[in-house]
GROMACS .gro file of C-alpha atoms in nm:
model
  505
    1MET     CA    1  -8.876  20.200  -6.841
    2LYS     CA    2  -8.499  20.221  -6.802
    3LYS     CA    3  -8.456  20.154  -7.172
    4GLU     CA    4  -8.687  20.442  -7.263
    5LEU     CA    5  -8.506  20.669  -7.017
    6ILE     CA    6  -8.171  20.585  -7.171
    7ILE     CA    7  -8.308  20.644  -7.522
    8ASN     CA    8  -8.454  20.981  -7.420
    9LYS     CA    9  -8.126  21.088  -7.262
   10ALA     CA   10  -7.938  20.977  -7.573
   11LYS     CA   11  -8.174  21.181  -7.792
   12GLN     CA   12  -8.132  21.485  -7.568
   13LEU     CA   13  -7.756  21.449  -7.586
   14TYR     CA   14  -7.760  21.399  -7.963
   15SER     CA   15  -7.966  21.715  -8.008
   16LYS     CA   16  -7.673  21.919  -7.877
   17PRO     CA   17  -7.436  22.039  -8.153
   18GLN     CA   18  -7.130  21.960  -7.940
   19ALA     CA   19  -7.231  21.594  -7.915
   20ARG     CA   20  -7.322  21.561  -8.283
   21SER     CA   21  -6.996  21.723  -8.386
   22LEU     CA   22  -6.802  21.487  -8.157
   23LEU     CA   23  -6.982  21.182  -8.297
   24LEU     CA   24  -6.935  21.283  -8.661
   25ASN     CA   25  -6.567  21.365  -8.608
   26VAL     CA   26  -6.503  21.031  -8.440
   27LEU     CA   27  -6.680  20.860  -8.731
   28ALA     CA   28  -6.468  21.052  -8.984
   29LEU     CA   29  -6.147  20.966  -8.796
   30VAL     CA   30  -6.233  20.594  -8.789
   31VAL     CA   31  -6.325  20.588  -9.159
   32VAL     CA   32  -6.006  20.759  -9.282
   33LEU     CA   33  -5.788  20.537  -9.061
   34LEU     CA   34  -5.957  20.233  -9.217
   35ILE     CA   35  -5.890  20.367  -9.566
   36GLY     CA   36  -5.525  20.466  -9.543
   37ALA     CA   37  -5.212  20.427  -9.335
   38PRO     CA   38  -5.093  20.750  -9.167
   39HIS     CA   39  -4.760  20.866  -9.306
   40TYR     CA   40  -4.562  21.185  -9.358
   41GLU     CA   41  -4.518  21.336  -9.704
   42TYR     CA   42  -4.287  21.629  -9.633
   43ASP     CA   43  -3.923  21.639  -9.533
   44MET     CA   44  -3.976  21.914  -9.276
   45ASP     CA   45  -4.200  21.693  -9.059
   46VAL     CA   46  -3.943  21.413  -9.069
   47MET     CA   47  -3.657  21.646  -8.979
   48MET     CA   48  -3.840  21.792  -8.679
   49GLN     CA   49  -3.903  21.443  -8.545
   50ALA     CA   50  -3.538  21.355  -8.604
   51GLN     CA   51  -3.445  21.637  -8.367
   52LEU     CA   52  -3.695  21.533  -8.100
   53PHE     CA   53  -3.602  21.164  -8.109
   54ASN     CA   54  -3.223  21.221  -8.136
   55ILE     CA   55  -3.152  21.000  -8.437
   56SER     CA   56  -2.801  21.149  -8.458
   57GLY     CA   57  -2.709  21.000  -8.120
   58ALA     CA   58  -2.582  21.335  -7.992
   59TRP     CA   59  -2.870  21.473  -7.786
   60SER     CA   60  -3.242  21.538  -7.812
   61THR     CA   61  -3.336  21.901  -7.865
   62GLY     CA   62  -3.641  22.123  -7.895
   63MET     CA   63  -3.466  22.324  -8.167
   64ILE     CA   64  -3.682  22.176  -8.441
   65VAL     CA   65  -3.611  22.460  -8.687
   66PHE     CA   66  -3.941  22.486  -8.877
   67SER     CA   67  -4.175  22.540  -8.581
   68ASN     CA   68  -4.117  22.767  -8.286
   69ILE     CA   69  -3.859  22.647  -8.035
   70TYR     CA   70  -4.111  22.658  -7.750
   71VAL     CA   71  -4.338  22.415  -7.935
   72GLY     CA   72  -4.030  22.197  -7.979
   73ARG     CA   73  -3.942  22.212  -7.610
   74PHE     CA   74  -4.297  22.122  -7.512
   75LEU     CA   75  -4.288  21.819  -7.744
   76LYS     CA   76  -3.943  21.726  -7.612
   77LEU     CA   77  -4.082  21.714  -7.258
   78LEU     CA   78  -4.365  21.488  -7.372
   79CYS     CA   79  -4.117  21.261  -7.552
   80GLU     CA   80  -3.905  21.228  -7.238
   81PHE     CA   81  -4.214  21.165  -7.025
   82MET     CA   82  -4.343  20.869  -7.230
   83THR     CA   83  -4.074  20.725  -7.454
   84GLY     CA   84  -4.287  20.473  -7.644
   85VAL     CA   85  -4.518  20.729  -7.807
   86ASN     CA   86  -4.464  20.949  -8.112
   87TRP     CA   87  -4.583  21.270  -7.947
   88TYR     CA   88  -4.520  21.473  -8.260
   89THR     CA   89  -4.797  21.285  -8.442
   90VAL     CA   90  -5.026  21.275  -8.138
   91PHE     CA   91  -4.987  21.652  -8.108
   92GLN     CA   92  -5.100  21.699  -8.471
   93TYR     CA   93  -5.397  21.467  -8.423
   94VAL     CA   94  -5.521  21.628  -8.101
   95LEU     CA   95  -5.510  21.982  -8.239
   96THR     CA   96  -5.671  21.879  -8.570
   97PHE     CA   97  -5.953  21.695  -8.392
   98MET     CA   98  -6.011  21.989  -8.158
   99ALA     CA   99  -6.032  22.233  -8.451
  100LEU     CA  100  -6.269  22.010  -8.651
  101TRP     CA  101  -6.486  21.957  -8.344
  102LYS     CA  102  -6.512  22.334  -8.294
  103ILE     CA  103  -6.601  22.389  -8.661
  104GLY     CA  104  -6.866  22.118  -8.643
  105GLN     CA  105  -7.013  22.260  -8.324
  106LEU     CA  106  -7.081  22.597  -8.488
  107PHE     CA  107  -7.206  22.455  -8.819
  108LEU     CA  108  -7.444  22.209  -8.652
  109LYS     CA  109  -7.565  22.482  -8.418
  110ARG     CA  110  -7.709  22.654  -8.727
  111ASN     CA  111  -7.829  22.333  -8.894
  112PHE     CA  112  -8.026  22.049  -8.733
  113SER     CA  113  -8.117  21.825  -9.029
  114ARG     CA  114  -7.973  21.499  -9.158
  115ILE     CA  115  -7.853  21.666  -9.475
  116ALA     CA  116  -7.654  21.906  -9.254
  117ASN     CA  117  -7.497  21.612  -9.072
  118LEU     CA  118  -7.404  21.462  -9.409
  119THR     CA  119  -7.257  21.794  -9.525
  120PHE     CA  120  -7.032  21.828  -9.223
  121LEU     CA  121  -6.933  21.460  -9.241
  122ILE     CA  122  -6.812  21.513  -9.598
  123PHE     CA  123  -6.610  21.815  -9.484
  124ALA     CA  124  -6.462  21.618  -9.192
  125LEU     CA  125  -6.375  21.322  -9.418
  126PHE     CA  126  -6.187  21.523  -9.679
  127ILE     CA  127  -6.008  21.744  -9.426
  128GLY     CA  128  -5.956  21.444  -9.199
  129TYR     CA  129  -5.789  21.246  -9.476
  130GLU     CA  130  -5.545  21.530  -9.538
  131CYS     CA  131  -5.470  21.584  -9.167
  132TYR     CA  132  -5.489  21.228  -9.030
  133ILE     CA  133  -5.351  21.015  -9.313
  134CYS     CA  134  -5.105  21.272  -9.449
  135PRO     CA  135  -5.042  21.489  -9.141
  136SER     CA  136  -4.815  21.791  -9.145
  137TYR     CA  137  -4.742  22.081  -8.915
  138MET     CA  138  -4.860  22.329  -9.178
  139LYS     CA  139  -5.195  22.155  -9.214
  140THR     CA  140  -5.240  22.158  -8.838
  141ALA     CA  141  -5.162  22.530  -8.825
  142ALA     CA  142  -5.403  22.599  -9.110
  143ILE     CA  143  -5.700  22.411  -8.961
  144LEU     CA  144  -5.638  22.581  -8.623
  145SER     CA  145  -5.631  22.927  -8.779
  146VAL     CA  146  -5.946  22.884  -8.991
  147SER     CA  147  -6.136  22.729  -8.701
  148ALA     CA  148  -6.052  23.034  -8.485
  149LEU     CA  149  -6.165  23.272  -8.760
  150TYR     CA  150  -6.481  23.066  -8.817
  151VAL     CA  151  -6.564  23.111  -8.448
  152CYS     CA  152  -6.501  23.487  -8.490
  153TRP     CA  153  -6.752  23.486  -8.774
  154GLY     CA  154  -6.999  23.296  -8.552
  155ILE     CA  155  -6.972  23.563  -8.284
  156LEU     CA  156  -7.023  23.843  -8.537
  157VAL     CA  157  -7.340  23.687  -8.681
  158GLY     CA  158  -7.484  23.631  -8.332
  159GLU     CA  159  -7.447  23.254  -8.293
  160PHE     CA  160  -7.277  23.282  -7.953
  161THR     CA  161  -7.478  23.482  -7.703
  162GLN     CA  162  -7.363  23.327  -7.373
  163LYS     CA  163  -7.019  23.264  -7.226
  164ARG     CA  164  -6.849  23.437  -7.514
  165TRP     CA  165  -6.532  23.455  -7.309
  166LEU     CA  166  -6.484  23.084  -7.378
  167GLN     CA  167  -6.497  23.151  -7.751
  168HIS     CA  168  -6.254  23.442  -7.709
  169PHE     CA  169  -6.017  23.214  -7.522
  170TYR     CA  170  -6.035  22.952  -7.796
  171ILE     CA  171  -5.973  23.214  -8.066
  172GLY     CA  172  -5.665  23.350  -7.890
  173VAL     CA  173  -5.514  23.009  -7.811
  174ALA     CA  174  -5.585  22.863  -8.158
  175LEU     CA  175  -5.436  23.162  -8.341
  176LEU     CA  176  -5.130  23.164  -8.116
  177LEU     CA  177  -5.069  22.791  -8.160
  178ALA     CA  178  -5.120  22.818  -8.535
  179GLY     CA  179  -4.861  23.094  -8.559
  180LEU     CA  180  -4.608  22.908  -8.343
  181ILE     CA  181  -4.649  22.589  -8.544
  182SER     CA  182  -4.633  22.760  -8.885
  183TRP     CA  183  -4.677  23.132  -8.938
  184LYS     CA  184  -4.677  23.080  -9.316
  185ALA     CA  185  -4.983  22.853  -9.299
  186LEU     CA  186  -5.152  23.102  -9.063
  187LEU     CA  187  -5.079  23.385  -9.304
  188LEU     CA  188  -5.205  23.212  -9.620
  189SER     CA  189  -5.512  23.023  -9.497
  190GLY     CA  190  -5.598  23.288  -9.238
  191SER     CA  191  -5.584  23.572  -9.492
  192LEU     CA  192  -5.811  23.388  -9.736
  193THR     CA  193  -6.059  23.307  -9.458
  194ILE     CA  194  -6.071  23.672  -9.350
  195VAL     CA  195  -6.142  23.773  -9.710
  196TYR     CA  196  -6.431  23.523  -9.726
  197ILE     CA  197  -6.571  23.654  -9.396
  198ILE     CA  198  -6.561  24.012  -9.527
  199LEU     CA  199  -6.728  23.902  -9.852
  200TYR     CA  200  -6.997  23.721  -9.654
  201MET     CA  201  -7.069  24.033  -9.451
  202LEU     CA  202  -7.089  24.251  -9.760
  203VAL     CA  203  -7.295  24.016  -9.977
  204ARG     CA  204  -7.535  23.924  -9.695
  205LYS     CA  205  -7.541  24.285  -9.570
  206VAL     CA  206  -7.480  24.172  -9.214
  207LYS     CA  207  -7.478  24.455  -8.961
  208ILE     CA  208  -7.203  24.403  -8.706
  209ASP     CA  209  -7.264  24.495  -8.345
  210LYS     CA  210  -6.983  24.735  -8.253
  211GLU     CA  211  -6.959  24.585  -7.904
  212LEU     CA  212  -6.899  24.239  -8.050
  213GLY     CA  213  -6.634  24.382  -8.279
  214LYS     CA  214  -6.457  24.547  -7.986
  215GLU     CA  215  -6.468  24.222  -7.788
  216LEU     CA  216  -6.286  24.035  -8.064
  217TRP     CA  217  -5.992  24.275  -8.061
  218MET     CA  218  -5.871  24.138  -7.728
  219PRO     CA  219  -5.799  23.776  -7.835
  220PHE     CA  220  -5.664  23.894  -8.172
  221VAL     CA  221  -5.424  24.149  -8.028
  222SER     CA  222  -5.318  23.922  -7.740
  223ALA     CA  223  -5.241  23.634  -7.978
  224LEU     CA  224  -5.053  23.861  -8.218
  225VAL     CA  225  -4.841  24.025  -7.947
  226LEU     CA  226  -4.751  23.691  -7.786
  227LEU     CA  227  -4.672  23.542  -8.125
  228VAL     CA  228  -4.434  23.826  -8.215
  229ILE     CA  229  -4.259  23.801  -7.876
  230LEU     CA  230  -4.218  23.421  -7.894
  231GLN     CA  231  -4.097  23.434  -8.254
  232ALA     CA  232  -3.840  23.697  -8.155
  233LEU     CA  233  -3.725  23.475  -7.868
  234ASP     CA  234  -3.705  23.181  -8.108
  235TYR     CA  235  -3.476  23.385  -8.337
  236ARG     CA  236  -3.258  23.487  -8.043
  237GLU     CA  237  -3.219  23.130  -7.918
  238TYR     CA  238  -3.078  23.013  -8.252
  239GLN     CA  239  -2.865  23.324  -8.292
  240LYS     CA  240  -2.692  23.288  -7.957
  241THR     CA  241  -2.633  22.911  -7.976
  242ASP     CA  242  -2.300  22.799  -8.122
  243ASP     CA  243  -2.319  22.681  -8.486
  244TRP     CA  244  -2.697  22.731  -8.504
  245ALA     CA  245  -2.708  23.092  -8.627
  246GLN     CA  246  -2.723  22.982  -8.993
  247VAL     CA  247  -3.069  22.835  -8.924
  248ASN     CA  248  -3.217  23.185  -8.900
  249GLN     CA  249  -3.065  23.281  -9.233
  250TYR     CA  250  -3.170  22.986  -9.447
  251ARG     CA  251  -3.463  22.799  -9.291
  252SER     CA  252  -3.732  23.008  -9.459
  253ALA     CA  253  -3.593  22.931  -9.805
  254VAL     CA  254  -3.551  22.561  -9.727
  255GLU     CA  255  -3.905  22.543  -9.593
  256GLN     CA  256  -4.060  22.727  -9.888
  257VAL     CA  257  -3.900  22.502 -10.148
  258GLY     CA  258  -3.961  22.189  -9.940
  259MET     CA  259  -4.330  22.255  -9.878
  260PHE     CA  260  -4.436  22.455 -10.186
  261ARG     CA  261  -4.173  22.343 -10.439
  262ALA     CA  262  -4.044  22.587 -10.700
  263PRO     CA  263  -4.124  22.687 -11.058
  264THR     CA  264  -4.043  22.435 -11.331
  265TYR     CA  265  -3.696  22.488 -11.474
  266ARG     CA  266  -3.675  22.747 -11.749
  267ALA     CA  267  -3.372  22.857 -11.947
  268ASP     CA  268  -3.397  23.215 -11.822
  269LEU     CA  269  -3.430  23.095 -11.461
  270GLY     CA  270  -3.130  22.863 -11.498
  271GLU     CA  271  -2.925  23.146 -11.645
  272LYS     CA  272  -3.023  23.378 -11.364
  273LEU     CA  273  -2.926  23.122 -11.098
  274GLU     CA  274  -2.625  22.993 -11.296
  275LEU     CA  275  -2.755  22.637 -11.273
  276GLN     CA  276  -2.804  22.368 -11.533
  277GLU     CA  277  -3.135  22.182 -11.538
  278TYR     CA  278  -3.007  21.873 -11.356
  279GLN     CA  279  -2.850  22.091 -11.084
  280TYR     CA  280  -3.172  22.288 -11.049
  281ASN     CA  281  -3.378  21.971 -11.007
  282ILE     CA  282  -3.136  21.832 -10.751
  283LEU     CA  283  -3.158  22.156 -10.556
  284VAL     CA  284  -3.540  22.161 -10.560
  285ASP     CA  285  -3.560  21.793 -10.464
  286GLY     CA  286  -3.333  21.864 -10.167
  287HIS     CA  287  -3.079  21.595 -10.257
  288TYR     CA  288  -2.752  21.784 -10.255
  289ILE     CA  289  -2.419  21.819 -10.079
  290THR     CA  290  -2.310  22.176 -10.028
  291SER     CA  291  -1.989  22.360  -9.959
  292GLU     CA  292  -1.977  22.685  -9.764
  293TRP     CA  293  -2.358  22.713  -9.773
  294SER     CA  294  -2.356  22.756 -10.153
  295ALA     CA  295  -2.672  22.548 -10.202
  296PHE     CA  296  -2.863  22.749  -9.942
  297GLU     CA  297  -2.759  23.072 -10.108
  298LYS     CA  298  -2.897  22.936 -10.435
  299LEU     CA  299  -3.218  22.838 -10.257
  300GLU     CA  300  -3.258  23.193 -10.133
  301GLU     CA  301  -3.209  23.326 -10.483
  302LEU     CA  302  -3.461  23.072 -10.611
  303THR     CA  303  -3.731  23.175 -10.364
  304GLN     CA  304  -3.686  23.536 -10.473
  305ALA     CA  305  -3.691  23.455 -10.844
  306GLY     CA  306  -4.032  23.291 -10.892
  307HIS     CA  307  -4.245  23.418 -11.182
  308ASP     CA  308  -4.285  23.775 -11.297
  309LEU     CA  309  -4.640  23.908 -11.297
  310SER     CA  310  -4.647  23.933 -11.674
  311GLY     CA  311  -4.908  23.847 -11.934
  312LYS     CA  312  -4.701  23.549 -12.046
  313ASN     CA  313  -4.687  23.399 -11.697
  314ILE     CA  314  -5.055  23.467 -11.630
  315LEU     CA  315  -5.132  23.281 -11.954
  316ARG     CA  316  -4.906  22.995 -11.841
  317PHE     CA  317  -5.095  22.992 -11.510
  318MET     CA  318  -5.435  22.975 -11.684
  319ARG     CA  319  -5.319  22.687 -11.903
  320THR     CA  320  -5.176  22.472 -11.624
  321VAL     CA  321  -5.321  22.531 -11.277
  322PRO     CA  322  -5.702  22.507 -11.337
  323VAL     CA  323  -5.656  22.184 -11.533
  324SER     CA  324  -5.435  22.038 -11.259
  325LEU     CA  325  -5.722  22.068 -11.007
  326ILE     CA  326  -5.882  21.767 -11.176
  327GLN     CA  327  -5.615  21.556 -11.003
  328VAL     CA  328  -5.679  21.708 -10.656
  329SER     CA  329  -5.920  21.503 -10.442
  330MET     CA  330  -5.982  21.790 -10.200
  331PHE     CA  331  -6.111  22.001 -10.490
  332TYR     CA  332  -6.392  21.750 -10.539
  333GLY     CA  333  -6.474  21.759 -10.169
  334MET     CA  334  -6.512  22.136 -10.168
  335PHE     CA  335  -6.713  22.116 -10.493
  336VAL     CA  336  -6.959  21.874 -10.328
  337LEU     CA  337  -6.994  22.103 -10.026
  338TRP     CA  338  -7.101  22.391 -10.248
  339LEU     CA  339  -7.347  22.165 -10.434
  340LEU     CA  340  -7.508  22.069 -10.104
  341LEU     CA  341  -7.579  22.437 -10.037
  342PHE     CA  342  -7.879  22.379 -10.266
  343PHE     CA  343  -8.050  22.268  -9.944
  344SER     CA  344  -7.956  22.585  -9.757
  345HIS     CA  345  -8.219  22.851  -9.695
  346MET     CA  346  -8.000  23.147  -9.779
  347ASP     CA  347  -8.013  23.383 -10.073
  348ARG     CA  348  -7.740  23.517 -10.303
  349GLU     CA  349  -7.549  23.189 -10.302
  350LYS     CA  350  -7.449  23.235 -10.666
  351VAL     CA  351  -7.290  23.570 -10.583
  352MET     CA  352  -7.096  23.414 -10.297
  353LEU     CA  353  -6.989  23.124 -10.518
  354ALA     CA  354  -6.867  23.359 -10.791
  355ALA     CA  355  -6.674  23.569 -10.537
  356THR     CA  356  -6.523  23.253 -10.387
  357VAL     CA  357  -6.405  23.132 -10.728
  358ILE     CA  358  -6.240  23.468 -10.797
  359VAL     CA  359  -6.065  23.485 -10.458
  360THR     CA  360  -5.951  23.122 -10.486
  361GLY     CA  361  -5.811  23.191 -10.831
  362LEU     CA  362  -5.620  23.491 -10.697
  363GLY     CA  363  -5.483  23.274 -10.415
  364TYR     CA  364  -5.352  23.021 -10.666
  365LEU     CA  365  -5.209  23.297 -10.884
  366ILE     CA  366  -5.017  23.443 -10.588
  367MET     CA  367  -4.871  23.102 -10.503
  368PHE     CA  368  -4.788  23.043 -10.870
  369ILE     CA  369  -4.597  23.372 -10.882
  370LEU     CA  370  -4.415  23.315 -10.551
  371ALA     CA  371  -4.347  22.941 -10.572
  372SER     CA  372  -4.564  22.685 -10.752
  373CYS     CA  373  -4.904  22.517 -10.734
  374SER     CA  374  -4.772  22.162 -10.766
  375THR     CA  375  -4.789  22.029 -10.409
  376SER     CA  376  -5.082  21.899 -10.208
  377MET     CA  377  -4.987  22.148  -9.935
  378VAL     CA  378  -5.059  22.445 -10.160
  379HIS     CA  379  -5.397  22.298 -10.254
  380PHE     CA  380  -5.482  22.230  -9.889
  381LEU     CA  381  -5.394  22.580  -9.767
  382ILE     CA  382  -5.600  22.743 -10.043
  383LEU     CA  383  -5.899  22.506 -10.058
  384LEU     CA  384  -5.951  22.473  -9.681
  385PRO     CA  385  -6.087  22.832  -9.654
  386VAL     CA  386  -6.316  22.751  -9.950
  387GLY     CA  387  -6.471  22.474  -9.741
  388ILE     CA  388  -6.511  22.707  -9.444
  389CYS     CA  389  -6.681  22.960  -9.672
  390ALA     CA  390  -6.924  22.689  -9.784
  391LEU     CA  391  -7.007  22.609  -9.421
  392MET     CA  392  -7.069  22.977  -9.352
  393ASN     CA  393  -7.336  22.979  -9.622
  394GLY     CA  394  -7.511  22.671  -9.487
  395ASN     CA  395  -7.803  22.776  -9.267
  396ASP     CA  396  -8.119  22.583  -9.177
  397MET     CA  397  -8.041  22.318  -9.437
  398GLN     CA  398  -8.351  22.108  -9.512
  399ALA     CA  399  -8.420  21.827  -9.757
  400THR     CA  400  -8.714  21.597  -9.823
  401LYS     CA  401  -8.676  21.221  -9.805
  402GLU     CA  402  -8.659  21.198 -10.185
  403GLU     CA  403  -8.399  21.476 -10.203
  404ARG     CA  404  -8.185  21.308  -9.938
  405ARG     CA  405  -8.208  20.980 -10.127
  406SER     CA  406  -8.108  21.146 -10.455
  407ALA     CA  407  -7.820  21.329 -10.288
  408LEU     CA  408  -7.697  21.004 -10.133
  409ILE     CA  409  -7.710  20.823 -10.468
  410TYR     CA  410  -7.511  21.097 -10.639
  411LEU     CA  411  -7.257  21.099 -10.357
  412VAL     CA  412  -7.210  20.721 -10.379
  413LEU     CA  413  -7.163  20.740 -10.756
  414GLY     CA  414  -6.922  21.031 -10.717
  415THR     CA  415  -6.725  20.838 -10.455
  416ILE     CA  416  -6.693  20.540 -10.691
  417VAL     CA  417  -6.570  20.763 -10.972
  418LEU     CA  418  -6.325  20.941 -10.740
  419TYR     CA  419  -6.198  20.607 -10.610
  420GLN     CA  420  -6.147  20.475 -10.963
  421GLY     CA  421  -5.949  20.782 -11.061
  422MET     CA  422  -5.748  20.837 -10.742
  423GLY     CA  423  -5.767  20.511 -10.550
  424SER     CA  424  -5.397  20.438 -10.591
  425SER     CA  425  -5.304  20.767 -10.422
  426ILE     CA  426  -5.576  20.755 -10.156
  427ILE     CA  427  -5.514  20.399 -10.033
  428THR     CA  428  -5.173  20.393  -9.867
  429VAL     CA  429  -4.947  20.138  -9.699
  430THR     CA  430  -4.640  20.179  -9.479
  431ASN     CA  431  -4.331  19.979  -9.394
  432LYS     CA  432  -4.396  19.755  -9.093
  433GLU     CA  433  -4.034  19.655  -9.018
  434ASN     CA  434  -3.822  19.785  -8.732
  435ILE     CA  435  -3.657  20.108  -8.851
  436ASN     CA  436  -3.316  20.054  -8.692
  437GLU     CA  437  -3.287  19.685  -8.782
  438ASP     CA  438  -3.399  19.750  -9.139
  439LEU     CA  439  -3.150  20.033  -9.189
  440THR     CA  440  -2.865  19.831  -9.034
  441ARG     CA  441  -2.944  19.532  -9.256
  442THR     CA  442  -2.956  19.751  -9.566
  443VAL     CA  443  -2.623  19.920  -9.488
  444GLU     CA  444  -2.443  19.594  -9.408
  445GLY     CA  445  -2.575  19.438  -9.726
  446LEU     CA  446  -2.405  19.704  -9.940
  447GLY     CA  447  -2.059  19.608  -9.814
  448GLN     CA  448  -1.918  19.959  -9.862
  449PRO     CA  449  -1.720  20.178  -9.616
  450TRP     CA  450  -1.957  20.474  -9.673
  451HIS     CA  451  -2.321  20.469  -9.775
  452ALA     CA  452  -2.520  20.751  -9.933
  453VAL     CA  453  -2.880  20.754  -9.809
  454CYS     CA  454  -3.184  20.970  -9.872
  455LEU     CA  455  -3.280  20.970  -9.507
  456ASN     CA  456  -3.611  21.154  -9.534
  457GLU     CA  457  -3.748  20.924  -9.805
  458TYR     CA  458  -3.644  20.624  -9.598
  459LEU     CA  459  -3.818  20.750  -9.283
  460LYS     CA  460  -4.131  20.860  -9.471
  461SER     CA  461  -4.195  20.498  -9.568
  462TYR     CA  462  -4.288  20.420  -9.205
  463SER     CA  463  -4.609  20.491  -9.017
  464ALA     CA  464  -4.664  20.841  -8.879
  465PHE     CA  465  -4.705  20.681  -8.536
  466CYS     CA  466  -4.367  20.507  -8.557
  467ARG     CA  467  -4.110  20.668  -8.331
  468TYR     CA  468  -3.755  20.688  -8.469
  469ASP     CA  469  -3.489  20.505  -8.270
  470GLU     CA  470  -3.244  20.713  -8.071
  471GLY     CA  471  -2.904  20.707  -8.239
  472LEU     CA  472  -3.060  20.563  -8.555
  473ILE     CA  473  -2.789  20.690  -8.791
  474ALA     CA  474  -2.498  20.686  -8.545
  475ASP     CA  475  -2.196  20.463  -8.624
  476LYS     CA  476  -2.332  20.350  -8.961
  477ASN     CA  477  -2.094  20.551  -9.182
  478LEU     CA  478  -2.381  20.721  -9.364
  479VAL     CA  479  -2.368  21.016  -9.599
  480VAL     CA  480  -2.708  21.186  -9.580
  481ILE     CA  481  -2.788  21.345  -9.915
  482ASP     CA  482  -3.086  21.540  -9.779
  483GLY     CA  483  -2.910  21.875  -9.794
  484ALA     CA  484  -3.129  22.051  -9.535
  485TYR     CA  485  -2.962  21.848  -9.257
  486THR     CA  486  -2.648  22.051  -9.326
  487LEU     CA  487  -2.817  22.340  -9.146
  488ILE     CA  488  -2.816  22.144  -8.821
  489PRO     CA  489  -2.482  22.101  -8.638
  490LEU     CA  490  -2.584  21.761  -8.498
  491TYR     CA  491  -2.537  21.604  -8.842
  492ASN     CA  492  -2.198  21.749  -8.938
  493ILE     CA  493  -2.035  21.406  -8.946
  494CYS     CA  494  -2.286  21.247  -9.183
  495THR     CA  495  -2.370  21.535  -9.418
  496CYS     CA  496  -2.018  21.581  -9.558
  497ARG     CA  497  -2.048  21.958  -9.571
  498ARG     CA  498  -1.698  21.990  -9.708
  499ALA     CA  499  -1.735  21.721  -9.976
  500GLY     CA  500  -1.808  21.959 -10.260
  501THR     CA  501  -2.066  22.174 -10.427
  502LEU     CA  502  -2.394  22.065 -10.584
  503ILE     CA  503  -2.366  21.704 -10.693
  504SER     CA  504  -2.599  21.448 -10.843
  505ARG     CA  505  -2.761  21.164 -10.659
   0.00000   0.00000   0.00000
C-alpha cells in the first residue's frame, strides 16, 4: 500500500512541468560532466578570476573590468566568505541551471509526451555542454536573456494565467543580471530572440491581449533603467579611481577582439592599421607588450575597421561562413531540434524555418562585418536564439511508438557520427597539478632572472572549479605577455609596460 502511494505521488510530481524540467536538467548536467572536464576558453574569464582571487598579491578587488563592478563586488564577498570555492564558476553554473530550468518549465507545460522530453533533453545537452564544460560570462548572460524573453513570449501566448507577477519578477531580474554580466551578449542574443518572437506572432497570426502587453512593460522598463544606472556607476567608479581610468577607454575593444576575434589579415587592413601580418596576428592573439597604450589604440582602430558592406565581402562571407558551420557542434543540435518539430501539431513550420534561416544568416553577416565568425562564442550567441525559436514552435508534440523508435535510432546514429567527427574537441581534460607549485617548478627549472609567460593559456589548462592561489605570480620575476593585463594597475610590475612597442612572442 505504501509502495503504491509513493508511486502515485511520484507520478503526480512528474506530471508537473517544473519537476520534469528539473529532472531533465539534472540529467543533462550529469551527462555533460561525465563527458568533458569544465574549463575556460576565453582570456576575459581568466582575467576576471585573477582579480577576484588576487593572483598579483596586491589586493582582491571587485573591479573585474568586463562585467559590472557590482557583480564583481558580490562575487568578491562570496570569495571572502568561503575561500575554498571558485565562486566565479559556481555563479555561472547556478544562473545557467536556473535559466535552463525556466525554459524547460515553459516548453514542457505545452508538451506532455516522451518525444517532447527527448526534444528538451537534446536542447539542454547541447546548451549545457557549452555552458557547463566551456563556461563563460557571455554565455551565462545570453542564456539568461533568452530565457527571460522566452517567458515573455509564454505570457503573450497565454501560457501563464496565474501568478504572473512571479514571471514578471523573473523577467526583470534575468534581464538585469544578463546586462550586468555582459551587455553585448544581451544585445546580440536578446535582439535575435525578439525578432523570432515577432516573426512567430506574425506567421502564427497571434492576437496579443493589450493588457498582457502593458503588464510586460514594467519588468522591461525597470530592468533597463536599473541597468543604465548601474552601468553609469560602474563607469564612474573606474574613472575616479587612480590609474584605472584607462579601463573605460579600452576595455570594449579588448573584449571584442578577445571574445569575437577579428577579420583575417588583409593587405589593405594592414596598410590601414600600419601593421605587418605578424604584428597583426600578435595583436589579435593578445600576446603583446605595449608602450604608452599603443597596442590598445591599434585595437580600437581594428574594431572600427572590420569589413565594408560591399559585394566582395558579402561574397567572401557566403564562401566561408556557411561552410564553417559544418565544424560547429551546436549547429547540429539546433538542426536536430528543428527536425523533431515534425512531431509538433502546428502549421506553417516551413515558413518559420525559412524565416529563421534568413534571420540567422543576417546575424552571422552582421558579426562578419563587425568582427568575425570564427569563435565558438559567436556561434553560441547566434544559434542559441535559433534553439529557442524551435522550442516556441513545439506544441502538443506527439509520436507513435514506431516513430519514437525511429527517431531514437537516427539520434544514436547521428551522435556516433558527430562523435567521430568532433570527439577530440568535445572530450576534454584538464591539468590536475597544484597551480602554484607547478608554476614555481616551471619557473625555477628555466634558470633565468626573468621569465616570459602566457598567463591566460597557463591558467586555462586547469579545471574551471580550480581556484587560483592568492599571490600566484608575486615574487616570481614574471613578464606576462598577455597584453590586456596592462590595463590593470595591479600588474604594472609584471607586464613591463615600458619595455617597448608590439613585439613577438
